[in-house]
Structure formats: structure tokens, C-alpha cells
Coordinates of C-alpha atoms in Angstrom, one line a residue:
Chain A
M172 CA 6.9 -0.6 9.8
D173 CA 8.5 -2.3 7.7
H174 CA 7.2 -4.1 5.2
S175 CA 9.7 -5.5 3.5
T176 CA 10.6 -8.9 5.2
F177 CA 14.1 -10.8 4.7
L178 CA 13.1 -14.3 4.1
P179 CA 16.6 -16.8 4.5
A180 CA 15.1 -18.6 1.7
E181 CA 16.5 -18.1 -1.7
P182 CA 13.4 -16.5 -4.0
S183 CA 13.0 -19.5 -6.2
D184 CA 12.3 -21.3 -2.7
V185 CA 10.2 -17.8 -1.7
W186 CA 8.0 -18.1 -5.4
E187 CA 7.5 -21.9 -4.6
V188 CA 6.3 -20.7 -1.4
L189 CA 4.0 -18.3 -3.5
T190 CA 2.5 -19.3 -5.7
S191 CA 2.0 -23.6 -6.2
P192 CA -1.6 -24.7 -4.8
D193 CA -0.8 -26.3 -1.3
G194 CA 2.0 -23.5 -0.5
V195 CA -0.9 -21.2 -1.1
E196 CA -3.1 -22.7 0.9
S197 CA -0.1 -22.1 3.6
W198 CA 0.1 -18.6 3.7
L199 CA -3.5 -17.8 1.8
G200 CA -5.7 -20.2 3.6
E201 CA -6.7 -23.6 2.9
G202 CA -9.5 -23.9 -0.4
S203 CA -7.7 -20.7 -1.4
D204 CA -5.9 -20.9 -5.6
L205 CA -4.1 -18.2 -6.7
P206 CA -2.7 -19.2 -10.3
A207 CA 0.4 -18.2 -11.7
I208 CA -1.0 -17.4 -14.5
E209 CA -2.3 -13.7 -15.7
G210 CA -5.1 -12.9 -16.1
A211 CA -6.4 -15.9 -14.5
P212 CA -9.6 -15.7 -11.5
L213 CA -8.2 -16.5 -8.4
D214 CA -10.5 -17.7 -5.4
V215 CA -8.9 -16.9 -1.2
A216 CA -9.9 -18.1 1.7
D217 CA -8.8 -15.6 3.7
V218 CA -7.4 -16.7 6.7
E219 CA -6.4 -13.7 7.1
T220 CA -9.5 -12.1 7.4
G221 CA -12.1 -14.8 7.9
I222 CA -12.9 -13.5 4.3
R223 CA -13.0 -14.7 1.0
R224 CA -11.6 -12.8 -1.5
V225 CA -12.2 -12.5 -5.5
G226 CA -9.6 -10.6 -8.3
R227 CA -7.4 -11.9 -11.0
V228 CA -3.7 -11.8 -11.3
E229 CA -2.2 -9.4 -12.9
T230 CA 1.2 -9.7 -13.0
V231 CA 3.7 -13.4 -12.9
E232 CA 6.7 -12.5 -13.5
P233 CA 9.0 -16.0 -11.8
G234 CA 11.0 -15.6 -9.0
R235 CA 10.5 -11.9 -9.2
R236 CA 7.3 -10.6 -9.2
L237 CA 3.9 -11.0 -8.8
G238 CA 0.6 -8.6 -8.8
F239 CA -2.5 -9.3 -8.5
V240 CA -6.1 -7.7 -7.8
W241 CA -8.1 -8.6 -5.2
W242 CA -11.6 -8.0 -3.2
P243 CA -14.0 -9.2 -0.9
E244 CA -16.3 -11.3 -2.8
G245 CA -19.7 -8.3 -3.8
R246 CA -17.9 -5.9 -3.3
A247 CA -15.9 -4.7 -6.4
D248 CA -16.6 -1.2 -6.4
S249 CA -15.9 -0.2 -3.6
D250 CA -13.2 -2.7 -1.6
A251 CA -10.7 -3.8 -4.6
S252 CA -7.4 -3.0 -4.1
R253 CA -3.8 -4.2 -6.0
V254 CA -1.2 -6.2 -4.0
E255 CA 2.3 -6.6 -6.0
L256 CA 5.3 -8.9 -3.8
V257 CA 8.1 -8.0 -4.9
L258 CA 11.1 -10.6 -4.5
I259 CA 14.5 -9.1 -4.0
P260 CA 17.9 -11.3 -3.1
D261 CA 19.8 -9.8 -1.1
A262 CA 22.5 -11.6 1.2
D263 CA 22.1 -15.4 2.2
G264 CA 18.2 -15.1 1.4
T265 CA 15.0 -12.7 -0.1
R266 CA 14.0 -9.0 1.2
L267 CA 10.2 -9.6 -0.1
D268 CA 8.4 -6.4 -0.1
V269 CA 4.5 -6.7 -0.7
I270 CA 3.0 -2.7 -1.7
E271 CA -0.8 -2.7 -1.5
L272 CA -2.8 0.2 -2.2
P273 CA -7.0 0.6 -3.4
V274 CA -7.7 0.6 -7.1
V275 CA -10.6 2.6 -9.0
A276 CA -13.3 1.0 -9.0
S277 CA -14.2 1.4 -12.6
G278 CA -10.6 -0.1 -13.5
V279 CA -10.6 -3.2 -11.9
A280 CA -13.4 -5.1 -14.8
T281 CA -10.9 -3.9 -17.7
A282 CA -8.5 -6.2 -17.9
S283 CA -5.1 -3.4 -18.6
L284 CA -4.2 -1.8 -15.2
Q285 CA -1.4 -0.7 -15.2
A286 CA 0.6 -0.7 -11.9
S287 CA 0.2 3.3 -10.2
N288 CA 3.6 5.0 -11.1
S289 CA 3.0 6.9 -8.4
A290 CA 2.9 3.4 -6.2
W291 CA 4.6 4.2 -2.8
T292 CA 6.0 2.4 0.1
W293 CA 3.7 2.1 3.7
R294 CA 7.0 2.6 5.3
S295 CA 7.6 5.7 3.2
A296 CA 4.4 7.2 3.8
A297 CA 2.9 5.7 7.4
V298 CA 6.4 6.7 9.4
E299 CA 5.4 10.3 8.0
M300 CA 2.0 9.7 9.6
A301 CA 3.6 8.2 12.6
V302 CA 4.8 11.4 12.9
S303 CA 2.1 13.7 11.9
A304 CA -0.2 11.9 14.4
P305 CA 0.9 13.8 18.1
V306 CA -0.1 16.7 16.0
L307 CA -3.2 15.2 14.5
G308 CA -4.0 14.3 18.6
R309 CA -5.6 11.1 17.5
G310 CA -3.5 8.1 18.9
L311 CA -3.3 6.8 15.7
T312 CA -1.4 3.5 16.3
L313 CA 1.3 2.7 13.4
V314 CA 2.3 -1.2 13.9
C315 CA 6.3 -0.5 13.8
Chain B
M185 CA -11.7 2.6 2.1
P186 CA -10.3 5.9 1.7
S187 CA -9.8 7.1 -2.2
P188 CA -7.6 5.9 -4.4
D189 CA -7.3 10.2 -5.1
V190 CA -5.8 10.0 -1.2
F191 CA -3.0 7.3 -2.1
D192 CA -2.3 9.2 -5.5
A193 CA -1.8 12.0 -4.2
L194 CA -0.1 10.3 -1.3
G195 CA 2.7 9.6 -3.5
D196 CA 4.5 12.1 -3.7
P197 CA 7.0 13.2 -1.6
T198 CA 6.5 16.7 -2.3
R199 CA 2.8 16.5 -1.3
R200 CA 3.6 14.5 1.6
R201 CA 6.3 17.5 2.9
I202 CA 3.6 19.8 2.4
L203 CA 1.1 18.1 4.6
G204 CA 4.0 18.0 7.1
M205 CA 4.3 21.4 7.5
L206 CA 0.3 22.0 6.8
T207 CA 0.5 19.5 10.1
H208 CA 2.9 21.0 12.3
G209 CA 2.8 24.5 10.9
G210 CA -0.8 25.4 11.0
P211 CA -2.9 26.5 7.7
T212 CA -0.4 28.9 5.3
T213 CA -0.2 30.1 1.8
A214 CA 1.1 28.5 -1.1
T215 CA 3.8 31.2 -1.4
R216 CA 5.1 30.7 2.1
L217 CA 5.5 26.3 1.7
A218 CA 7.0 27.6 -1.9
D219 CA 9.6 29.9 -0.4
D220 CA 9.9 26.9 2.2
L221 CA 10.4 24.2 -0.1
S222 CA 12.4 26.7 -2.3
I223 CA 10.1 24.8 -5.7
S224 CA 8.0 27.4 -8.0
R225 CA 5.1 28.5 -6.9
Q226 CA 3.1 27.2 -9.5
A227 CA 4.9 24.0 -9.1
V228 CA 3.1 24.1 -5.7
A229 CA 0.0 25.3 -6.8
K230 CA -0.2 21.9 -8.5
H231 CA 0.4 19.5 -5.6
L232 CA -1.7 21.6 -3.7
D233 CA -4.6 21.3 -6.0
Q234 CA -4.0 17.8 -6.1
L235 CA -4.2 18.0 -2.6
R236 CA -7.5 19.6 -1.9
A237 CA -9.1 17.1 -5.5
S238 CA -8.0 14.1 -2.5
G239 CA -9.4 16.0 0.6
L240 CA -6.9 15.9 2.7
T241 CA -6.8 19.8 2.5
T242 CA -9.0 22.8 2.4
V243 CA -8.4 26.3 1.0
S244 CA -9.7 29.4 2.7
K245 CA -9.9 33.3 2.2
V246 CA -8.6 35.3 4.7
G247 CA -8.2 38.3 4.2
R248 CA -7.0 37.9 0.6
E249 CA -5.2 35.2 0.9
A250 CA -5.7 31.8 0.6
R251 CA -4.7 29.5 3.2
H252 CA -4.7 25.7 3.0
E253 CA -4.3 23.3 5.8
V254 CA -5.5 20.3 7.0
V255 CA -8.0 17.5 7.1
P256 CA -7.0 15.0 9.8
A257 CA -10.0 13.1 9.7
R258 CA -9.4 12.5 6.2
L259 CA -5.4 11.7 6.8
D260 CA -6.4 10.0 9.7
Q261 CA -9.1 7.1 7.8
A262 CA -5.8 6.6 4.7
A263 CA -3.5 5.4 8.0
A264 CA -6.4 3.1 9.5
W265 CA -6.6 1.5 5.8
L266 CA -3.1 0.9 6.0
D267 CA -2.9 0.0 9.7
A268 CA -4.8 -2.1 8.8
R269 CA -3.0 -3.7 5.7
A270 CA -0.4 -3.6 7.1
R271 CA -1.5 -5.8 10.0
E272 CA -2.0 -7.8 7.4
W273 CA 0.6 -8.7 6.0
E274 CA 2.4 -9.3 8.5
G275 CA 0.5 -12.3 9.0
R276 CA 0.7 -13.5 6.1
T277 CA 4.9 -13.3 5.8
R278 CA 5.3 -14.8 8.8
R279 CA 2.9 -18.3 7.3
I280 CA 5.3 -17.3 4.6
E281 CA 8.1 -17.6 6.7
K282 CA 6.4 -20.7 8.6
E283 CA 6.0 -22.4 5.5
L284 CA 9.4 -22.5 4.4
A285 CA 11.1 -23.0 7.7
R286 CA 9.0 -26.8 7.0
R287 CA 9.8 -26.6 3.6
T288 CA 13.4 -26.5 4.9
A289 CA 13.7 -29.2 7.4
E290 CA 11.7 -31.8 5.2
N291 CA 14.5 -31.7 2.8
A292 CA 16.2 -31.3 5.8
G293 CA 15.4 -34.9 6.6

């Protein structure tokens, strides 16, 4: 599984899509609001899952990093997760790394959640899980 | 959603190696894991404590030995959560690519 995606565009162009009002609507869903302002609330009409997500922007490093916590509306206690989008210049484009991990529910209420030191990429963990899956006999399928 | 403890526990490469060894090799002791990993038994014990606290492993007494084993359901739950998020982000990144292409075409035109 690889959530490092290569995009054939400069980081500044990718950033514009990620954070401009019409860009946000294009990848998250019409009516979505994800201001590139640390501490700002976000409100996403998530076209991917069909559910409304709310949360808060945590990290804004223009052209480099966008971090936020979000959760399905009304489920902050049980379903909050932290997302980090990292843009890395790569050859003639940009590598976009995405990490999403659950966060401790009680911590969501505080404005100063720190990026987890133990953040791990889907790639490393999922590959190992995929290796383990046949032994577990659970028919685990991971997107590769 | 899996407990954040699970992901914290999985966040360390040594703990992931221990999980892999328990998965493939079956239940074993901290001493054998330390030998196989070439690290101190004390260090292994700390990792095992965290794995056990997260529910990814359990420990049982067999004679005088404390044997550690993986809890497959717990690992599956974490994998399923990751799998679902991965699929969602695949969709989102496809839309980001599409929007970039649209803007490029618009600027070229």
C-alpha cells in the first residue's frame, strides 16, 4: 500500500488545490470549508464517504504541510483522527504523503495536540500486516 | 475505531518485528524474542508491555514460562481501519490529480 502519490505539478500548485476554497471543494466535496489557518474550524461535506466531518486545522506550512484533526459530526469522542498532508518536491512534480491516525478523544478538545512522535506510514505498517495476514487466516486485503 | 494505543504500539519498528515474530513463530517468551532480536531482555520486556497494554498481545503462564502471543482480531481491526482510510485517500488524491489537470488545461487554453 502506498499513500505517497506523485503529482505532476509544483508544490505551490498542489498547495493551491489543497487549500483554496474552490480547490477544497474539488477534492473534499461541494460546500466544504478547510481554511489554511491554524486553529480554524473545518467543515467538510466529505464526498468520499458521504458524511459531514468537522474539526480543526492544526498545522499550516504553505507549500509544505497541512495538518488537521477531524471527525464525523457528533462523534468527536470516538472517531477523531489526525491527518497530515506533506508536500515534497520530487523531480518534475510533488510527492504527496498522507498520514491519518486516530487521536485520543480527550485530547481533541485541546488546541495543542502535537504531531505524534510515533506516527507511522501506512506503507510500512500495512506491508507487514499484509505479510502477517495469510498466517492469521483472515483473508485480509490491503490496497497495494 | 481501533484504540489509539494500538497505533502507538504499532508505531515502533521493533514492536512490529515482535508482532511479526509472534505471528509467524507462535507464542514465545521474552528471552527468546530478545535472543532473536539481539536486544536486551529488558528492552523486549518494555515493548511487550506496550503491546499487551494495547491489546495486541496476551501473555499466559506455561509452567515457569510467560509466553506472549498475538491477538489476531486486534491486529485485523487496526488493518481494517487503515484499509478503509487508504481507500478514502485514494479517492481524494485522484480528485486532487483531476483538479490539477483541469487547472493545467485551463491555463494552457
